[in-house]
Coordinates of C-alpha atoms and ligand atoms in Angstrom, one line a residue:
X1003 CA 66.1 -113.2 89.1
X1004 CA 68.9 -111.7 90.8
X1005 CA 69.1 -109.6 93.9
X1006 CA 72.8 -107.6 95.2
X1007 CA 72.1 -106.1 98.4
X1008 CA 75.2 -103.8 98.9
X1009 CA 76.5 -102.3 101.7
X1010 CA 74.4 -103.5 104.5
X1011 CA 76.2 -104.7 108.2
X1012 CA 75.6 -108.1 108.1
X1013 CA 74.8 -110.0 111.4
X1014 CA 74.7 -113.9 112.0
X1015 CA 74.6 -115.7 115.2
X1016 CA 78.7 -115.2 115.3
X1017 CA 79.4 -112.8 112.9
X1018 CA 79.2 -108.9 112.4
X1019 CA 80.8 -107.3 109.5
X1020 CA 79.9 -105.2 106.4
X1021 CA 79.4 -106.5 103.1
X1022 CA 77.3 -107.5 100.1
X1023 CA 75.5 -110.4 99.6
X1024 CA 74.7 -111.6 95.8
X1025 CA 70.8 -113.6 95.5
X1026 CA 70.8 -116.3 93.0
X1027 CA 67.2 -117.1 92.5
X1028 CA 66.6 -118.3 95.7
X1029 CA 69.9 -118.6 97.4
X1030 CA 73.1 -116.3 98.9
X1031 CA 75.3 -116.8 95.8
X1032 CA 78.0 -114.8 97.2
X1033 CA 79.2 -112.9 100.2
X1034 CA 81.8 -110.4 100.4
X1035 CA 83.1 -107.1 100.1
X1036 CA 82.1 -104.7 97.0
X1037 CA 81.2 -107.8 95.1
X1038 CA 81.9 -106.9 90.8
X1039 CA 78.8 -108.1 90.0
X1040 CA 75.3 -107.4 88.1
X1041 CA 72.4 -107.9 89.3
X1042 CA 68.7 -107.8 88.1
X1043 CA 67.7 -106.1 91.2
X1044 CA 70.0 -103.9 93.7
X1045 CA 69.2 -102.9 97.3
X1046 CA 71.1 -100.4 99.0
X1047 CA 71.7 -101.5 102.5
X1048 CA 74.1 -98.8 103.1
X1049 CA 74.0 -97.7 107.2
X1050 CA 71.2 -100.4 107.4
X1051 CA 71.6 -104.1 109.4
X1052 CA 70.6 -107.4 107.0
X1053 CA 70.0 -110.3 109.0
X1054 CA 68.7 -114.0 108.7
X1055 CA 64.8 -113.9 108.8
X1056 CA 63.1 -115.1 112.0
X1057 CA 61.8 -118.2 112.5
X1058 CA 59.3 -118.5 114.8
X1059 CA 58.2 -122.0 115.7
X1060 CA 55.4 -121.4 118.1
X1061 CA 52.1 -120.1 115.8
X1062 CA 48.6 -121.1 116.3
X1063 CA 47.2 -119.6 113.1
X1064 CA 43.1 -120.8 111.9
X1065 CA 43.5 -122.8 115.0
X1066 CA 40.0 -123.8 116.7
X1067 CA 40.7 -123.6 120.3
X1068 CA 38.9 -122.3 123.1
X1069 CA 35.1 -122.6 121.3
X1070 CA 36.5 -120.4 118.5
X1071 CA 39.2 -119.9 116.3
X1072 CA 42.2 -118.1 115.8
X1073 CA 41.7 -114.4 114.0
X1074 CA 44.2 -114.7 111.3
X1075 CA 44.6 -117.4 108.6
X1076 CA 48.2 -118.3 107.3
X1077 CA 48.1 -115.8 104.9
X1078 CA 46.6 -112.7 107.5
X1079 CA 49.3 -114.0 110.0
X1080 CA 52.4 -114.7 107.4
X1081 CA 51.7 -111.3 106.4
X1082 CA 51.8 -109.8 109.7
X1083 CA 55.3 -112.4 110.5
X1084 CA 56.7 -110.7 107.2
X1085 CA 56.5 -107.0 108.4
X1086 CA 58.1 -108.3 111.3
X1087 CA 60.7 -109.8 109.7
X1088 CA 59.9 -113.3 110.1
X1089 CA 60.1 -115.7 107.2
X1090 CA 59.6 -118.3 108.6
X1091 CA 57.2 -120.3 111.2
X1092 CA 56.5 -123.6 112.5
X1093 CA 52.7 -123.7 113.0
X1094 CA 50.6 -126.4 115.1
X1095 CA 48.9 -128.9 113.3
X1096 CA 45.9 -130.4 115.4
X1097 CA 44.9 -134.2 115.9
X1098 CA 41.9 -133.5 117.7
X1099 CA 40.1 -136.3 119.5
X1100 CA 39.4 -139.2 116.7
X1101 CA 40.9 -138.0 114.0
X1102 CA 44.2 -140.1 112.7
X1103 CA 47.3 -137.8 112.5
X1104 CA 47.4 -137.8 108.7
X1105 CA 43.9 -136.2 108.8
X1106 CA 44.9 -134.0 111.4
X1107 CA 47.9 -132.7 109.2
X1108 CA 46.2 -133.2 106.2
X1109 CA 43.6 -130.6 107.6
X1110 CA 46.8 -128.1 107.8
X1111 CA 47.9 -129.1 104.6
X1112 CA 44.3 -127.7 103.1
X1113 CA 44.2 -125.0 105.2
X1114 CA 47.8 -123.3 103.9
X1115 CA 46.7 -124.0 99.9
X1116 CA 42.9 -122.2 100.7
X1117 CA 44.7 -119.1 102.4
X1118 CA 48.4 -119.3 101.0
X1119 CA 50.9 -118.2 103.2
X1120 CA 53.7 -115.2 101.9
X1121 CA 56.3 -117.1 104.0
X1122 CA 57.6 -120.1 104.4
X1123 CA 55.9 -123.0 106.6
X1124 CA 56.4 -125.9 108.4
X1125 CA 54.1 -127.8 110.9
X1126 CA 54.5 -129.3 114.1
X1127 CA 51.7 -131.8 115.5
X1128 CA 49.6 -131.4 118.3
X1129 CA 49.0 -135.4 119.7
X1130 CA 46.1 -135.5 121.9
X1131 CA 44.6 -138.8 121.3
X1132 CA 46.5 -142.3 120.9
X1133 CA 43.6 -144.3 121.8
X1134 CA 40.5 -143.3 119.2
X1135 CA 42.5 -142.0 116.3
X1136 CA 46.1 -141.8 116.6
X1137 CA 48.4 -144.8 116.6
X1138 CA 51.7 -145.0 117.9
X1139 CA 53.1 -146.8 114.5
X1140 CA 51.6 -143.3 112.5
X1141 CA 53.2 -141.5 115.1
X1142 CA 56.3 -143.0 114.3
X1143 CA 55.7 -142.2 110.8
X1144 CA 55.5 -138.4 110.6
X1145 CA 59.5 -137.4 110.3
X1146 CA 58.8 -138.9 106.8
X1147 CA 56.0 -136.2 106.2
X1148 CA 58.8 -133.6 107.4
X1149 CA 57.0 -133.3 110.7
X1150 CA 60.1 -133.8 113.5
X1151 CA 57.9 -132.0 116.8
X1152 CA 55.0 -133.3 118.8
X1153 CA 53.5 -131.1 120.9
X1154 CA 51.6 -132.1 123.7
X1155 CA 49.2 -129.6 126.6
X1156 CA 49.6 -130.8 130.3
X1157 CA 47.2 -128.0 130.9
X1158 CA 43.6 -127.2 129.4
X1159 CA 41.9 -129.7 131.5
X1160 CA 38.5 -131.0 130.0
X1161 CA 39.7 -129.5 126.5
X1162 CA 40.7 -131.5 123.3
X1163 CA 44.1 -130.7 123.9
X1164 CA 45.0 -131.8 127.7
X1165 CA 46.5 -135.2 127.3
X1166 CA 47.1 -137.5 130.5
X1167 CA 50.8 -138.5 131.5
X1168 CA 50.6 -141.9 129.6
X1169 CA 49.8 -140.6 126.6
X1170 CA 52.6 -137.9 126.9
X1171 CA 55.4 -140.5 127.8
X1172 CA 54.2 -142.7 124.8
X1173 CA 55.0 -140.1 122.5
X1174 CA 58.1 -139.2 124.0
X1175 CA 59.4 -143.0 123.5
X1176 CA 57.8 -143.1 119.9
X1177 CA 60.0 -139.3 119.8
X1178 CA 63.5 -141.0 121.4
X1179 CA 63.3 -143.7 118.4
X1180 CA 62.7 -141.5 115.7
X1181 CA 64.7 -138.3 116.0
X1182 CA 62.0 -136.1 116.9
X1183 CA 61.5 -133.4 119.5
X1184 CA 58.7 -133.2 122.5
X1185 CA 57.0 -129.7 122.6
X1186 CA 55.4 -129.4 126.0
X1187 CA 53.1 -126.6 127.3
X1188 CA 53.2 -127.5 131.2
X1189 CA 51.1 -126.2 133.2
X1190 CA 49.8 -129.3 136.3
X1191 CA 46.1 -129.0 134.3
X1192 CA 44.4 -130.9 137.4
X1193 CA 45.8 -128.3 140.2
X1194 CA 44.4 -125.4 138.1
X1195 CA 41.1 -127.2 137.3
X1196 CA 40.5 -127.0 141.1
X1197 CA 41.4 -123.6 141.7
X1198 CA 39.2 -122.2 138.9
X1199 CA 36.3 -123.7 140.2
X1200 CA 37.1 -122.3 143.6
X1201 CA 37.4 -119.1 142.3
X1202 CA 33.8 -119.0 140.2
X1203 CA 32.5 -120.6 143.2
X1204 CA 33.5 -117.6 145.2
X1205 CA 32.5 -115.1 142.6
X1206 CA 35.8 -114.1 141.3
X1207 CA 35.5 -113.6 137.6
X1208 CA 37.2 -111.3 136.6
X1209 CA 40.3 -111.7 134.3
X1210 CA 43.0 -111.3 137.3
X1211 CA 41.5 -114.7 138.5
X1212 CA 43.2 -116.1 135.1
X1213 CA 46.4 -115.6 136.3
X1214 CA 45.9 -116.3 140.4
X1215 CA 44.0 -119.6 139.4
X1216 CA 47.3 -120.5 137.7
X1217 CA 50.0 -120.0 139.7
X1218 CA 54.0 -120.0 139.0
X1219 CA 54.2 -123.1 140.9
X1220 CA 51.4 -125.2 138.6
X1221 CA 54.3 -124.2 135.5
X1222 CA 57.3 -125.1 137.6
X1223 CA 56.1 -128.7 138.8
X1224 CA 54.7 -129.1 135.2
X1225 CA 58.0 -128.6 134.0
X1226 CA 59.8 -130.4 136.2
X1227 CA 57.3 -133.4 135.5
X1228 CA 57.9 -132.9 131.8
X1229 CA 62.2 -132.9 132.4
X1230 CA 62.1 -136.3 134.2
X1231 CA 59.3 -138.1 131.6
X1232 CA 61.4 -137.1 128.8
X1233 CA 65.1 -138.5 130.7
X1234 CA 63.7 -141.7 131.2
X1235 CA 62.3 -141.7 127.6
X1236 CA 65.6 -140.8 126.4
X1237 CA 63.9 -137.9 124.1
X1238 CA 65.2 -134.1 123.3
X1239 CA 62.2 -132.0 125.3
X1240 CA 61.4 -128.3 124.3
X1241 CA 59.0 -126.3 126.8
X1242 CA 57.1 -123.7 125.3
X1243 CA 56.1 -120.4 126.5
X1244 CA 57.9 -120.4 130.0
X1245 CA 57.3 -117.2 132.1
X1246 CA 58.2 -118.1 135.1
X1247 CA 61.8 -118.5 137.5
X1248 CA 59.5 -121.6 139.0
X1249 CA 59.6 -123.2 135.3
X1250 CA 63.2 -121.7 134.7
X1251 CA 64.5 -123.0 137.7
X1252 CA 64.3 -126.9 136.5
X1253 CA 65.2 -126.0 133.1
X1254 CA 68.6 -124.6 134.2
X1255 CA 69.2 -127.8 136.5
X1256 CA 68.6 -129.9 133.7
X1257 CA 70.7 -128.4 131.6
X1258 CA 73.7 -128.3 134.2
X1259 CA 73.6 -132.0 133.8
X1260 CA 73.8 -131.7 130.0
X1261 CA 70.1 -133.5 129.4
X1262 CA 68.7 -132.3 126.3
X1263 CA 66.5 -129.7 127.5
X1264 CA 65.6 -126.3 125.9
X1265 CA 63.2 -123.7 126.9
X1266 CA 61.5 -120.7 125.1
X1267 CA 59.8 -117.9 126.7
X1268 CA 58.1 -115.3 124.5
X1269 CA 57.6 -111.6 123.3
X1270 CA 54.3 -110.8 125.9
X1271 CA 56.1 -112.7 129.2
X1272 CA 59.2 -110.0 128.2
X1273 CA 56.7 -106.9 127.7
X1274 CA 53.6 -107.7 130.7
X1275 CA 53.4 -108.5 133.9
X1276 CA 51.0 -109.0 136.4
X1277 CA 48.9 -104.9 136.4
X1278 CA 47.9 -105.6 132.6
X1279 CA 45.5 -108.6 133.3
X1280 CA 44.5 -106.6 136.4
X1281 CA 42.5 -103.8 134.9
X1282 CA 39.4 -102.4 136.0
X1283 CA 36.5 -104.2 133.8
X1284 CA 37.1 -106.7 130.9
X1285 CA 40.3 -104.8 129.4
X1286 CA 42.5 -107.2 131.8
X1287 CA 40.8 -110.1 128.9
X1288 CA 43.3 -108.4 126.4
X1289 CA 45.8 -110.0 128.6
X1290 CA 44.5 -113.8 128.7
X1291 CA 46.7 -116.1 127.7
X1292 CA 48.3 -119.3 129.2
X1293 CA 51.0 -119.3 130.9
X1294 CA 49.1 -116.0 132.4
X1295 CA 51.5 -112.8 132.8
X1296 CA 53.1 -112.8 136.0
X1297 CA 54.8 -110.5 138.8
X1298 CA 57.1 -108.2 137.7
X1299 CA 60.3 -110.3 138.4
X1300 CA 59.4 -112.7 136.8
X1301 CA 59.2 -110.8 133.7
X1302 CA 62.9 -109.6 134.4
X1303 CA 63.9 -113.3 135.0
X1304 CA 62.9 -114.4 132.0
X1305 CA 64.7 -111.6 130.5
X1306 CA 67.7 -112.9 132.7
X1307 CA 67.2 -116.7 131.1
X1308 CA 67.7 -115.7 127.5
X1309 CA 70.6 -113.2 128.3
X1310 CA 72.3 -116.2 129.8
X1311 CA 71.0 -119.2 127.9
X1312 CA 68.7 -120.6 130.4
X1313 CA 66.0 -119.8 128.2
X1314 CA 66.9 -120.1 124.3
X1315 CA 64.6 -119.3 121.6
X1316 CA 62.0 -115.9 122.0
X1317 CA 58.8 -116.6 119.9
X1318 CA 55.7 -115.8 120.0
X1319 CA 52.8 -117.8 120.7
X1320 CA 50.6 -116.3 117.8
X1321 CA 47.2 -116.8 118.9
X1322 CA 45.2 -113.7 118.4
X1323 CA 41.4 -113.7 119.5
X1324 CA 39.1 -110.6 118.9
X1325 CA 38.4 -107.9 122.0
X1326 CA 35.4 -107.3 120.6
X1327 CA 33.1 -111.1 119.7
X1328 CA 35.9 -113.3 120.5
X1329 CA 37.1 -112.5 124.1
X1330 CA 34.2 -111.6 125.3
X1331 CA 31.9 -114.4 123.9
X1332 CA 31.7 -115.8 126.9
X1333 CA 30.2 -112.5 128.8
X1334 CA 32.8 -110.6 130.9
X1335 CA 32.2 -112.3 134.1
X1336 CA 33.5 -115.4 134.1
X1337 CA 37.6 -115.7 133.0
X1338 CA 37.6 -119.4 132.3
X1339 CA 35.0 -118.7 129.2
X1340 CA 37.9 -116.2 127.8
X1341 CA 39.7 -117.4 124.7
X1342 CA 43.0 -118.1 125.9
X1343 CA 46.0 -116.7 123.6
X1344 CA 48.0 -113.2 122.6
X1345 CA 48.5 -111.7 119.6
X1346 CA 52.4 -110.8 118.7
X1347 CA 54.0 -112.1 115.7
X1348 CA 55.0 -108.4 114.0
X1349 CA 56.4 -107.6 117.4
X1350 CA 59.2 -109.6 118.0
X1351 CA 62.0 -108.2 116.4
X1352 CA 61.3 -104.7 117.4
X1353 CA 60.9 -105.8 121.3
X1354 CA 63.8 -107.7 121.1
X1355 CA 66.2 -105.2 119.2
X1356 CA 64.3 -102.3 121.7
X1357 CA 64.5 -103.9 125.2
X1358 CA 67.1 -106.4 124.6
X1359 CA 69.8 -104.9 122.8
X1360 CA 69.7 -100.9 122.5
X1361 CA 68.6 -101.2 126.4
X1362 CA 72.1 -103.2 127.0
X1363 CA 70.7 -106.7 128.0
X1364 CA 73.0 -108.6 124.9
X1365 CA 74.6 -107.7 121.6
X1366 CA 73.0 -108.6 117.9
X1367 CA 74.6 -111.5 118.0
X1368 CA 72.8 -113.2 120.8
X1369 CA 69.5 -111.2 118.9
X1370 CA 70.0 -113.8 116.4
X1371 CA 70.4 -116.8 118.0
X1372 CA 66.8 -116.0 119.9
X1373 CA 65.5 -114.7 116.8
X1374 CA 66.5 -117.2 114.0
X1375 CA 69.5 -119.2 114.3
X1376 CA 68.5 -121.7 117.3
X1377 CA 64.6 -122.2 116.8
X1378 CA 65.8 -123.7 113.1
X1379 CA 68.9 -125.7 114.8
X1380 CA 66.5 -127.0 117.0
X1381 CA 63.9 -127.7 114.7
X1382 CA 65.8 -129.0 111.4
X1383 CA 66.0 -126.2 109.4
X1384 CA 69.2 -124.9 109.4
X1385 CA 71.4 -124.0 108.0
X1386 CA 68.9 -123.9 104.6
X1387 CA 67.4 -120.9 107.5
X1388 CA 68.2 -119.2 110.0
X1389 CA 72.0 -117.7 108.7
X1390 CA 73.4 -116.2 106.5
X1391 CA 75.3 -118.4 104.3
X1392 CA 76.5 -119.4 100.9
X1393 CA 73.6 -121.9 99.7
X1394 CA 71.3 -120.3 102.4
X1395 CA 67.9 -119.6 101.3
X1396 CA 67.8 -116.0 100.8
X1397 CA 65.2 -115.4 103.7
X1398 CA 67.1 -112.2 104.8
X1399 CA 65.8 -108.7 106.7
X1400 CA 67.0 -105.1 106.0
X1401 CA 66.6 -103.7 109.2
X1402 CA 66.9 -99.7 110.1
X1403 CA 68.2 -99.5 113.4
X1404 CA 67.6 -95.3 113.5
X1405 CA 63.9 -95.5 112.6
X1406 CA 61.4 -94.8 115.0
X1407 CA 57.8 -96.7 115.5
X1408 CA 55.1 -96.7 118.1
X1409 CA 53.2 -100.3 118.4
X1410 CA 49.8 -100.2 117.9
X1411 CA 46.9 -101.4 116.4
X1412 CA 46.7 -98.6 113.5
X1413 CA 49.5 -99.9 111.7
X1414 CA 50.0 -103.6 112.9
X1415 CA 48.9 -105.9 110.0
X1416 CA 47.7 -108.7 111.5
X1417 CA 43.4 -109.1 111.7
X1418 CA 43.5 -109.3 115.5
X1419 CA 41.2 -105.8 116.7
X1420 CA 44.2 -104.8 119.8
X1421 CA 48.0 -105.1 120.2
X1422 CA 49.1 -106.5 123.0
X1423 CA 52.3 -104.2 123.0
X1424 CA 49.9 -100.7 122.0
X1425 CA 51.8 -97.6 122.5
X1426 CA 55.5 -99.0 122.9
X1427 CA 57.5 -97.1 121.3
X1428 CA 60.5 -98.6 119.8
X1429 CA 63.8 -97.6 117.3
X1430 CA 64.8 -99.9 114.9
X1431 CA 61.9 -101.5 112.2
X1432 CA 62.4 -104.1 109.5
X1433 CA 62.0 -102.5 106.5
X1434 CA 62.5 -104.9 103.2
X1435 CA 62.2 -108.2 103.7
X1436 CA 62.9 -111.3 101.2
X1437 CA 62.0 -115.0 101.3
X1438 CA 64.1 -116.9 99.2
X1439 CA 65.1 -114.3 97.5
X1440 CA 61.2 -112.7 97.1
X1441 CA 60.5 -109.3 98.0
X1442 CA 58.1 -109.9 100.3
X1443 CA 58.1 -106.2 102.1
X1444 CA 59.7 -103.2 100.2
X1445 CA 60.6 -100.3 102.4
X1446 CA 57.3 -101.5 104.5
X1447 CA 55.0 -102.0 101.6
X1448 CA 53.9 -105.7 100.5
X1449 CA 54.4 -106.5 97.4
X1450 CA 54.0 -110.5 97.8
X1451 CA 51.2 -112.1 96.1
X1452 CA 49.7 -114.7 98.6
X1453 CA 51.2 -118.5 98.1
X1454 CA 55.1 -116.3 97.8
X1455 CA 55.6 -118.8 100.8
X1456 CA 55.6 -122.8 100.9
X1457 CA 55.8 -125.4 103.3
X1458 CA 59.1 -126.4 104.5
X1459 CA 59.7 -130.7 105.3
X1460 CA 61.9 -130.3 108.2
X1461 CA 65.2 -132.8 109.3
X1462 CA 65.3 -134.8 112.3
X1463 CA 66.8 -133.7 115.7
X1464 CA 70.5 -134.0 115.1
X1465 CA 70.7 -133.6 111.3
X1466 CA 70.8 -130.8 109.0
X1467 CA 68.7 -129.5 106.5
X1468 CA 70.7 -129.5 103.3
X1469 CA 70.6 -126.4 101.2
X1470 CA 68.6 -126.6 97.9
X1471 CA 71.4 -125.9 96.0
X1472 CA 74.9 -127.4 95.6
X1473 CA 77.0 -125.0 96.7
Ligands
URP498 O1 47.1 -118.9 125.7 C1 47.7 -119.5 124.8 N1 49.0 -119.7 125.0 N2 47.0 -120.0 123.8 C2 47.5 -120.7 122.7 C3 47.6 -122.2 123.0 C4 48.8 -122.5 123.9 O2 48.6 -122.8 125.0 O3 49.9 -122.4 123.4
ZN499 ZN1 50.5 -123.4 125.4
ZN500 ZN1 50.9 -121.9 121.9

């Protein structure tokens, strides 16, 4: 099968020019202007912007976390990523407590052929035990796999997932000899364990006490902990989900002296601060999820960081629990028996083309660097994703940068019962979307059958992931 798209304004991470682009099968055959060719399949792009398909490499999807598990499966929450123009994501696969890491991914493995994703997939691991199930020579062994990313939680104390310093520097030594990355969520875990108990102890339950139980300052010594581990390991570090100027702050230093340090905030620390979690009642629960939302300038500090490359990769931290049987399963008085995690992966694109670039905070260019290019540079999939490019998988997005939408639960498609962004109205919405050269989404209508996607064996830090084809 072969696909022209004609006429569309083309926009990579550098470049912005009109043209057509000629789909080979799976690949970008050709790029240029009024191409002289047939095709099987033509898409007028005319007045429309095509760009590289997101990749977002923060999704917890059919994740048991938090006494219950994520609302949408790979292929609920691949759907929802392809209407928002994301094509790809790098998921977490768990090692819980006693199981090896090959069971652990193994586990992942199943769960993408039972509910077959419509994009494409790759997995990062969650480590959380070296002593009862995982050892550090499997560790070791995963880049093999096409698994190049450990994650590890300094926060969640008394969880499966909090891990202690030890077990967090081992992995970053096992990471600095085998050219993989160190995902950290860093929160200081002990410090907040205190703090919520005070809290409860004092009657405060409500969801507010979330967020002031977890203070910017627990994120910023966290990551600051995290920044000096990983130097003296000698590993490339990547902190997750920072929302703060506290965790910012270290971030920048770090990268002043030119130590492989990268952060990510995402969509919701952009979009909510600090007056959405602190609702009368239990709608502030909507708004649970760790890092908590903050004070307003912290929100507009983040926004700051990826303007100016402090902060460089916007995902989304796809975690979506039910209002209604999953939030409140715990009864609404107590915060610290709230499901912790946000819905958000149709989202991102539209926030980001809304409130970053038609509100003047950076150009499309910098849109796709946060969007795509540097989340696959960073995790050895580019340049097979995240540009556009002869021998590039044709994982592209037709976007319509006049068309007006209003977020909201009515017409989001993931499972998850409330959008975390309801009512925002934005202009610009992806509208056709292809994974290697799939229709995935035809002028917003999905027309993939489930298992359209497949999982993706990632490089190691450093090298490139060769396109499929000879070009
Ligand atoms: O609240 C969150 N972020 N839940 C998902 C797990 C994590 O911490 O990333
Ligand atoms: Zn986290
Ligand atoms: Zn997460």
């Amino acid at each position: 099968m072969s696909t022209l798209i004609s006429g569309g304004r083309i926009i990579t991470a550098a470049d912005d020019y009109v043209g057509d682009i000629f789909i080979d099968d799976e690949h970008i055959a050709l790029i240029g202007e009024s191409l002289d060719v047939s095709a099987d399949r033509e898409i007028d792009a005319g007045g429309k912007y095509v760009l590289p398909g997101g990749v977002d490499v923060h999704t917890h999807m059919d994740t048991f976390f938090g006494g219950t598990t994520t609302a949408d499966n790979h292929y609920e929450g691949t759907v929802s990523g392809a209407f928002g123009g994301t094509t790809t994501i790098v998921d977490f696969a768990a090692q819980y407590p006693g199981e090896s890491f090959v069971e652990g991914l193994g586990n992942w493995h199943t769960k993408l052929e039972t509910n077959k994703p419509v994009i494409d997939v790759g997995f990062h691991l969650i480590v959380t035990d070296l002593k009862n199930g995982g050892s550090l020579e499997d560790l070791a062994k995963l880049p093999d796999e096409g698994v190049t990313s450990y994650k590890l939680f300094m926060a969640y104390k008394g969880t499966d997932f909090h891990v202690d310093d030890e077990t967090l520097f081992k992995t970053m030594q096992v990471a600095a000899e085998n050219g993989s990355r160190v995902m950290v969520h860093a929160e200081n875990g002990d410090v907040i364990d205190v703090l919520v108990k005070e809290a409860l102890a004092q009657g405060n339950g409500a969801p507010k006490y979330h967020s002031l139980t977890r203070p910017p300052e627990t994120e910023g010594e966290a990551t600051n902990r995290a920044i000096q581990l990983a130097h003296i390991a000698g590993c490339p570090l990547y902190v997750v989900h920072v929302s703060c100027e506290d965790a910012i702050e270290p971030i920048e230093l770090a990268r002043e002296k030119g130590w492989d340090v990268v952060g990510e905030t995402c969509t919701q620390y952009l979009m909510v601060d600090f007056s959405k979690i602190d609702q009368p009642g239990f709608e502030g629960a909507k708004y649970v999820y760790t890092p908590p939302p903050r004070d307003a300038r912290h929100v507009e500090a983040c926004w700051n960081a990826i303007r100016t490359d402090k902060l460089s990769v916007v995902s989304t931290d796809h975690a979506p629990f039910n209002f209604k049987g999953q939030k409140d399963m715990g009864g609404t008085d107590d915060f610290s028996k709230i499901p912790n995690g946000p819905p958000g992966i149709e989202e991102r694109l539209k926030i980001l083309h809304e409130f970053g670039v038609r509100a003047g905070r950076f150009d499309l260019n910098r849109l796709v660097q946060l969007f795509s290019t540097t989340p696959a540079k960073l995790f050895g999939l580019y340049p097979r994703k995240g540009t556009i490019a002869v021998g590039s998988d044709a994982d592209l997005v037709i976007f319509d940068p006049e068309k007006k939408h209003t977020i909201s639960v009515a017409t989001h498609h993931s499972t998850c019962d409330y959008n975390l962004f309801e009512g925002t109205e934005v202009t610009g919405v992806p509208e056709t979307v292809l994974v290697r050269g799939q229709l995935i989404v035809d002028n917003g209508e999905l027309v993939a059958q489930p298992g359209a996607g497949k999982f993706v064996k990632r490089a190691r830090v450093g090298e490139q992931l060769a396109p499929s084809v000879a070009v």
